Amino acid sequence: MLLQCLPAFDDNYIWLLRDAGARALVVDPGEAAPVLAVLGDAPPLAILLTHHHADHIGGVADLLARWPGTPVFAPHDDRIPQASRRVADGEQLAIGDWRFAVLAVPGHTRSHVAYHGEGLLFCGDTLFSLGCGRLFEGTPAQMQASLARLATLPGDTRVCCAHEYTLGNAAFALTVDPDNPALRERVAAVRAQRAAGRPTLPTTLAGERACNPFLRCDAPTVRAAAEAHAGHALPDAVAVFGALRAWKDGFRA
């Protein structure tokens, strides 16, 4: 099994998973050109979509024009017209020799899903390395619940986010949790990766649980930082998450 992240636009990643026979699964192709350049004449087994934003689905039409009939898995959302199969929370997908579970993770959008299987998590814009997605359609309670759900997956799960945001997220994470040794070590590694022109993804879920403030809303240091910024006590993890997300929305390093 070969996992590839294909750069797209300024900071997107399109994920490609290949089996031993070089058959491919494509995840969130915001544009077609990177996929076409890699696959050549070999059609993909399927396309997985996490949510409706154009930088995640914009290349699907061109891929289907090249390979008509390619299965397209997507959440129940009319804003994704190319879907050939709608998926919902709890479904088990069999694609070639791979098996994936569908997880509903609303927050960034109301219909966002993630795909978990084969030791991988394709999470779109819900969970980022050292960060999380903005709340365009969901509530803090929804997003915090979605992130908490992802955090229960096995620690060695490779987290395949859809954007190279890690270095920017690191500045905020260090502001919130500056004395976290795991975070400081992760940031040093991220800086070296980016200086060498390498992607910082995939990361691991264990690493995110240790370093990502949005997965650490119950940690005393993170709660204290959120309360200090908010200027008042925060009663629970949802309130801490909401304060962190609002802080991050206006944050400038």
mmCIF file of C-alpha atoms in Angstrom:
data_model
loop_
_atom_site.group_PDB
_atom_site.id
_atom_site.type_symbol
_atom_site.label_atom_id
_atom_site.label_comp_id
_atom_site.label_asym_id
_atom_site.label_seq_id
_atom_site.Cartn_x
_atom_site.Cartn_y
_atom_site.Cartn_z
ATOM 1 C CA MET A 1 0.000 0.000 0.000
ATOM 2 C CA LEU A 2 1.419 3.368 -1.048
ATOM 3 C CA LEU A 3 0.105 6.664 0.315
ATOM 4 C CA GLN A 4 0.843 9.871 -1.612
ATOM 5 C CA CYS A 5 -0.082 13.491 -0.953
ATOM 6 C CA LEU A 6 -0.318 15.539 -4.126
ATOM 7 C CA PRO A 7 0.077 19.321 -3.697
ATOM 8 C CA ALA A 8 -2.724 21.408 -5.179
ATOM 9 C CA PHE A 9 -3.472 25.142 -5.230
ATOM 10 C CA ASP A 10 -1.457 27.034 -2.598
ATOM 11 C CA ASP A 11 -1.698 24.645 0.334
ATOM 12 C CA ASN A 12 -4.122 21.787 -0.440
ATOM 13 C CA TYR A 13 -3.266 18.124 -0.505
ATOM 14 C CA ILE A 14 -5.063 15.542 -2.620
ATOM 15 C CA TRP A 15 -4.532 12.097 -1.143
ATOM 16 C CA LEU A 16 -3.837 9.044 -3.296
ATOM 17 C CA LEU A 17 -3.806 5.503 -1.953
ATOM 18 C CA ARG A 18 -2.425 2.737 -4.185
ATOM 19 C CA ASP A 19 -2.649 -1.016 -3.742
ATOM 20 C CA ALA A 20 -0.115 -3.637 -4.790
ATOM 21 C CA GLY A 21 -1.531 -3.585 -8.306
ATOM 22 C CA ALA A 22 -1.125 0.215 -8.470
ATOM 23 C CA ARG A 23 -4.884 0.746 -8.444
ATOM 24 C CA ALA A 24 -5.677 4.054 -6.780
ATOM 25 C CA LEU A 25 -8.165 5.675 -4.466
ATOM 26 C CA VAL A 26 -8.401 9.469 -4.747
ATOM 27 C CA VAL A 27 -9.483 11.664 -1.827
ATOM 28 C CA ASP A 28 -10.729 15.271 -2.152
ATOM 29 C CA PRO A 29 -9.447 16.179 -5.635
ATOM 30 C CA GLY A 30 -9.865 19.943 -5.637
ATOM 31 C CA GLU A 31 -8.293 20.016 -9.082
ATOM 32 C CA ALA A 32 -7.796 17.290 -11.624
ATOM 33 C CA ALA A 33 -4.353 18.070 -13.048
ATOM 34 C CA PRO A 34 -2.230 16.639 -10.193
ATOM 35 C CA VAL A 35 -4.238 13.410 -10.250
ATOM 36 C CA LEU A 36 -4.109 13.068 -14.034
ATOM 37 C CA ALA A 37 -0.369 13.683 -14.014
ATOM 38 C CA VAL A 38 0.229 10.831 -11.568
ATOM 39 C CA LEU A 39 -2.323 8.267 -12.763
ATOM 40 C CA GLY A 40 -1.736 8.644 -16.490
ATOM 41 C CA ASP A 41 -4.119 6.258 -18.233
ATOM 42 C CA ALA A 42 -5.006 4.194 -15.154
ATOM 43 C CA PRO A 43 -8.499 4.986 -13.853
ATOM 44 C CA PRO A 44 -8.945 5.199 -10.086
ATOM 45 C CA LEU A 45 -11.007 2.632 -8.229
ATOM 46 C CA ALA A 46 -13.028 5.408 -6.589
ATOM 47 C CA ILE A 47 -13.081 8.992 -5.393
ATOM 48 C CA LEU A 48 -13.834 9.859 -1.766
ATOM 49 C CA LEU A 49 -15.132 13.330 -0.869
ATOM 50 C CA THR A 50 -15.309 14.699 2.667
ATOM 51 C CA HIS A 51 -17.324 17.881 2.086
ATOM 52 C CA HIS A 52 -18.630 20.247 -0.551
ATOM 53 C CA HIS A 53 -16.043 23.038 -0.688
ATOM 54 C CA ALA A 54 -14.677 23.730 -4.155
ATOM 55 C CA ASP A 55 -11.049 23.141 -3.187
ATOM 56 C CA HIS A 56 -12.055 19.547 -2.360
ATOM 57 C CA ILE A 57 -14.436 18.675 -5.195
ATOM 58 C CA GLY A 58 -13.457 21.050 -8.005
ATOM 59 C CA GLY A 59 -11.522 18.435 -9.982
ATOM 60 C CA VAL A 60 -14.170 15.710 -9.883
ATOM 61 C CA ALA A 61 -15.952 16.731 -13.094
ATOM 62 C CA ASP A 62 -12.734 16.610 -15.103
ATOM 63 C CA LEU A 63 -11.781 13.250 -13.611
ATOM 64 C CA LEU A 64 -15.187 11.850 -14.514
ATOM 65 C CA ALA A 65 -14.849 13.265 -18.013
ATOM 66 C CA ARG A 66 -11.611 11.304 -18.326
ATOM 67 C CA TRP A 67 -12.939 8.182 -16.594
ATOM 68 C CA PRO A 68 -16.749 8.051 -16.778
ATOM 69 C CA GLY A 69 -18.403 5.781 -14.269
ATOM 70 C CA THR A 70 -15.746 6.117 -11.578
ATOM 71 C CA PRO A 71 -17.569 5.688 -8.244
ATOM 72 C CA VAL A 72 -17.754 8.916 -6.237
ATOM 73 C CA PHE A 73 -18.515 8.547 -2.514
ATOM 74 C CA ALA A 74 -19.754 11.694 -0.768
ATOM 75 C CA PRO A 75 -21.978 12.792 2.105
ATOM 76 C CA HIS A 76 -25.664 13.547 1.689
ATOM 77 C CA ASP A 77 -25.360 17.106 0.421
ATOM 78 C CA ASP A 78 -26.883 18.484 -2.768
ATOM 79 C CA ARG A 79 -23.884 20.779 -3.097
ATOM 80 C CA ILE A 80 -21.902 17.730 -4.269
ATOM 81 C CA PRO A 81 -23.748 16.893 -7.494
ATOM 82 C CA GLN A 82 -21.163 14.436 -8.829
ATOM 83 C CA ALA A 83 -21.751 11.832 -6.101
ATOM 84 C CA SER A 84 -22.762 8.390 -7.313
ATOM 85 C CA ARG A 85 -23.092 7.000 -3.785
ATOM 86 C CA ARG A 86 -24.136 8.957 -0.725
ATOM 87 C CA VAL A 87 -22.613 7.855 2.565
ATOM 88 C CA ALA A 88 -23.680 8.346 6.159
ATOM 89 C CA ASP A 89 -22.295 7.837 9.628
ATOM 90 C CA GLY A 90 -21.489 4.244 10.497
ATOM 91 C CA GLU A 91 -21.403 2.875 6.963
ATOM 92 C CA GLN A 92 -18.638 0.441 6.051
ATOM 93 C CA LEU A 93 -17.189 0.868 2.577
ATOM 94 C CA ALA A 94 -15.429 -1.888 0.639
ATOM 95 C CA ILE A 95 -13.277 -0.454 -2.158
ATOM 96 C CA GLY A 96 -11.001 -3.017 -3.753
ATOM 97 C CA ASP A 97 -9.173 -4.698 -0.877
ATOM 98 C CA TRP A 98 -9.616 -1.681 1.401
ATOM 99 C CA ARG A 99 -12.213 -1.160 4.105
ATOM 100 C CA PHE A 100 -13.227 2.244 5.449
ATOM 101 C CA ALA A 101 -15.735 3.380 8.050
ATOM 102 C CA VAL A 102 -17.662 6.592 7.462
ATOM 103 C CA LEU A 103 -17.650 9.024 10.395
ATOM 104 C CA ALA A 104 -19.958 12.027 10.531
ATOM 105 C CA VAL A 105 -17.889 14.978 11.763
ATOM 106 C CA PRO A 106 -20.028 18.134 11.460
ATOM 107 C CA GLY A 107 -18.599 21.509 12.401
ATOM 108 C CA HIS A 108 -16.584 22.864 9.500
ATOM 109 C CA THR A 109 -19.659 22.130 7.373
ATOM 110 C CA ARG A 110 -22.925 20.576 8.425
ATOM 111 C CA SER A 111 -22.461 17.426 6.301
ATOM 112 C CA HIS A 112 -18.712 16.833 6.668
ATOM 113 C CA VAL A 113 -17.592 13.207 6.890
ATOM 114 C CA ALA A 114 -14.274 11.465 7.468
ATOM 115 C CA TYR A 115 -13.100 8.052 6.304
ATOM 116 C CA HIS A 116 -11.206 5.771 8.682
ATOM 117 C CA GLY A 117 -9.581 2.479 7.742
ATOM 118 C CA GLU A 118 -6.343 0.738 6.829
ATOM 119 C CA GLY A 119 -4.602 2.718 9.585
ATOM 120 C CA LEU A 120 -5.541 5.993 7.870
ATOM 121 C CA LEU A 121 -7.892 8.883 8.606
ATOM 122 C CA PHE A 122 -8.972 11.081 5.714
ATOM 123 C CA CYS A 123 -10.444 13.953 7.689
ATOM 124 C CA GLY A 124 -10.738 16.797 5.180
ATOM 125 C CA ASP A 125 -10.916 20.111 7.015
ATOM 126 C CA THR A 126 -12.096 18.847 10.407
ATOM 127 C CA LEU A 127 -8.783 18.007 12.050
ATOM 128 C CA PHE A 128 -5.531 19.646 11.003
ATOM 129 C CA SER A 129 -2.101 18.981 12.381
ATOM 130 C CA LEU A 130 -1.894 21.229 15.473
ATOM 131 C CA GLY A 131 -5.250 22.782 14.577
ATOM 132 C CA CYS A 132 -8.792 22.285 13.330
ATOM 133 C CA GLY A 133 -11.122 23.725 10.712
ATOM 134 C CA ARG A 134 -13.091 26.926 10.983
ATOM 135 C CA LEU A 135 -16.760 26.728 11.908
ATOM 136 C CA PHE A 136 -18.442 27.775 8.681
ATOM 137 C CA GLU A 137 -21.742 25.976 9.311
ATOM 138 C CA GLY A 138 -21.534 24.095 12.595
ATOM 139 C CA THR A 139 -21.455 24.989 16.268
ATOM 140 C CA PRO A 140 -18.611 24.740 18.778
ATOM 141 C CA ALA A 141 -20.434 21.827 20.420
ATOM 142 C CA GLN A 142 -20.630 19.948 17.118
ATOM 143 C CA MET A 143 -16.998 20.515 16.234
ATOM 144 C CA GLN A 144 -15.713 19.697 19.697
ATOM 145 C CA ALA A 145 -17.728 16.462 19.642
ATOM 146 C CA SER A 146 -16.380 15.617 16.180
ATOM 147 C CA LEU A 147 -12.790 16.176 17.275
ATOM 148 C CA ALA A 148 -13.313 14.231 20.491
ATOM 149 C CA ARG A 149 -14.658 11.359 18.415
ATOM 150 C CA LEU A 150 -11.629 11.353 16.131
ATOM 151 C CA ALA A 151 -9.363 11.474 19.173
ATOM 152 C CA THR A 152 -10.666 8.064 20.288
ATOM 153 C CA LEU A 153 -9.237 6.330 17.199
ATOM 154 C CA PRO A 154 -6.025 4.296 17.591
ATOM 155 C CA GLY A 155 -2.940 6.394 18.295
ATOM 156 C CA ASP A 156 -0.990 5.013 15.346
ATOM 157 C CA THR A 157 -3.660 6.173 12.892
ATOM 158 C CA ARG A 158 -2.063 8.325 10.213
ATOM 159 C CA VAL A 159 -3.959 11.609 9.971
ATOM 160 C CA CYS A 160 -4.335 12.734 6.356
ATOM 161 C CA CYS A 161 -5.474 16.349 6.537
ATOM 162 C CA ALA A 162 -6.298 18.302 3.401
ATOM 163 C CA HIS A 163 -4.128 21.397 3.955
ATOM 164 C CA GLU A 164 -0.511 22.227 4.780
ATOM 165 C CA TYR A 165 -1.372 24.466 7.719
ATOM 166 C CA THR A 166 0.914 22.921 10.332
ATOM 167 C CA LEU A 167 3.530 25.647 10.601
ATOM 168 C CA GLY A 168 0.912 28.373 10.937
ATOM 169 C CA ASN A 169 -1.022 26.306 13.467
ATOM 170 C CA ALA A 170 2.176 25.773 15.435
ATOM 171 C CA ALA A 171 2.448 29.469 16.287
ATOM 172 C CA PHE A 172 -0.999 29.449 17.867
ATOM 173 C CA ALA A 173 -0.459 26.138 19.638
ATOM 174 C CA LEU A 174 2.752 27.467 21.216
ATOM 175 C CA THR A 175 0.919 30.580 22.367
ATOM 176 C CA VAL A 176 -1.713 28.437 24.093
ATOM 177 C CA ASP A 177 0.537 25.686 25.463
ATOM 178 C CA PRO A 178 4.132 26.981 25.480
ATOM 179 C CA ASP A 179 5.460 24.613 28.148
ATOM 180 C CA ASN A 180 4.314 21.419 26.420
ATOM 181 C CA PRO A 181 7.531 19.465 25.611
ATOM 182 C CA ALA A 182 5.832 17.228 23.030
ATOM 183 C CA LEU A 183 4.587 20.323 21.229
ATOM 184 C CA ARG A 184 7.996 21.982 21.238
ATOM 185 C CA GLU A 185 9.537 18.821 19.777
ATOM 186 C CA ARG A 186 6.837 18.603 17.111
ATOM 187 C CA VAL A 187 7.282 22.248 16.123
ATOM 188 C CA ALA A 188 11.030 21.787 15.717
ATOM 189 C CA ALA A 189 10.386 18.827 13.415
ATOM 190 C CA VAL A 190 7.784 20.779 11.437
ATOM 191 C CA ARG A 191 10.142 23.687 10.903
ATOM 192 C CA ALA A 192 12.830 21.323 9.613
ATOM 193 C CA GLN A 193 10.361 19.585 7.288
ATOM 194 C CA ARG A 194 9.138 22.826 5.771
ATOM 195 C CA ALA A 195 12.669 24.234 5.445
ATOM 196 C CA ALA A 196 13.514 21.122 3.431
ATOM 197 C CA GLY A 197 10.391 21.514 1.291
ATOM 198 C CA ARG A 198 8.762 18.370 2.683
ATOM 199 C CA PRO A 199 5.124 17.970 3.752
ATOM 200 C CA THR A 200 4.360 17.771 7.463
ATOM 201 C CA LEU A 201 1.656 15.186 6.804
ATOM 202 C CA PRO A 202 0.523 12.611 7.537
ATOM 203 C CA THR A 203 0.846 13.053 11.259
ATOM 204 C CA THR A 204 -0.302 10.538 13.865
ATOM 205 C CA LEU A 205 -3.304 10.727 16.106
ATOM 206 C CA ALA A 206 -1.143 10.048 19.162
ATOM 207 C CA GLY A 207 1.001 13.023 18.214
ATOM 208 C CA GLU A 208 -2.048 15.222 17.797
ATOM 209 C CA ARG A 209 -3.469 14.160 21.139
ATOM 210 C CA ALA A 210 -0.183 15.186 22.748
ATOM 211 C CA CYS A 211 0.266 18.487 20.905
ATOM 212 C CA ASN A 212 -2.929 19.853 19.363
ATOM 213 C CA PRO A 213 -4.667 22.299 21.723
ATOM 214 C CA PHE A 214 -8.053 21.617 20.112
ATOM 215 C CA LEU A 215 -7.766 17.975 21.228
ATOM 216 C CA ARG A 216 -6.596 19.027 24.692
ATOM 217 C CA CYS A 217 -9.510 21.121 25.908
ATOM 218 C CA ASP A 218 -9.525 19.185 29.189
ATOM 219 C CA ALA A 219 -5.817 19.806 29.830
ATOM 220 C CA PRO A 220 -5.358 22.265 32.717
ATOM 221 C CA THR A 221 -2.766 24.338 30.849
ATOM 222 C CA VAL A 222 -5.006 24.696 27.782
ATOM 223 C CA ARG A 223 -8.065 25.535 29.877
ATOM 224 C CA ALA A 224 -6.099 28.133 31.840
ATOM 225 C CA ALA A 225 -4.845 29.799 28.659
ATOM 226 C CA ALA A 226 -8.337 29.868 27.149
ATOM 227 C CA GLU A 227 -9.812 31.328 30.343
ATOM 228 C CA ALA A 228 -7.084 33.965 30.550
ATOM 229 C CA HIS A 229 -7.751 35.019 26.966
ATOM 230 C CA ALA A 230 -11.536 34.956 27.397
ATOM 231 C CA GLY A 231 -11.352 36.839 30.684
ATOM 232 C CA HIS A 232 -13.702 34.496 32.536
ATOM 233 C CA ALA A 233 -14.124 30.910 33.699
ATOM 234 C CA LEU A 234 -15.086 28.292 31.138
ATOM 235 C CA PRO A 235 -17.312 25.542 32.518
ATOM 236 C CA ASP A 236 -16.530 22.622 30.204
ATOM 237 C CA ALA A 237 -14.585 21.352 27.209
ATOM 238 C CA VAL A 238 -17.094 22.783 24.741
ATOM 239 C CA ALA A 239 -16.690 26.257 26.211
ATOM 240 C CA VAL A 240 -12.907 25.886 26.168
ATOM 241 C CA PHE A 241 -13.013 24.762 22.557
ATOM 242 C CA GLY A 242 -15.285 27.679 21.597
ATOM 243 C CA ALA A 243 -12.921 30.156 23.258
ATOM 244 C CA LEU A 244 -9.898 28.613 21.538
ATOM 245 C CA ARG A 245 -11.554 28.640 18.121
ATOM 246 C CA ALA A 246 -12.621 32.270 18.490
ATOM 247 C CA TRP A 247 -9.095 33.157 19.634
ATOM 248 C CA LYS A 248 -7.561 31.333 16.687
ATOM 249 C CA ASP A 249 -9.920 33.056 14.213
ATOM 250 C CA GLY A 250 -8.408 36.410 15.121
ATOM 251 C CA PHE A 251 -4.884 35.204 15.854
ATOM 252 C CA ARG A 252 -1.876 36.764 14.127
ATOM 253 C CA ALA A 253 1.566 35.359 14.826
#
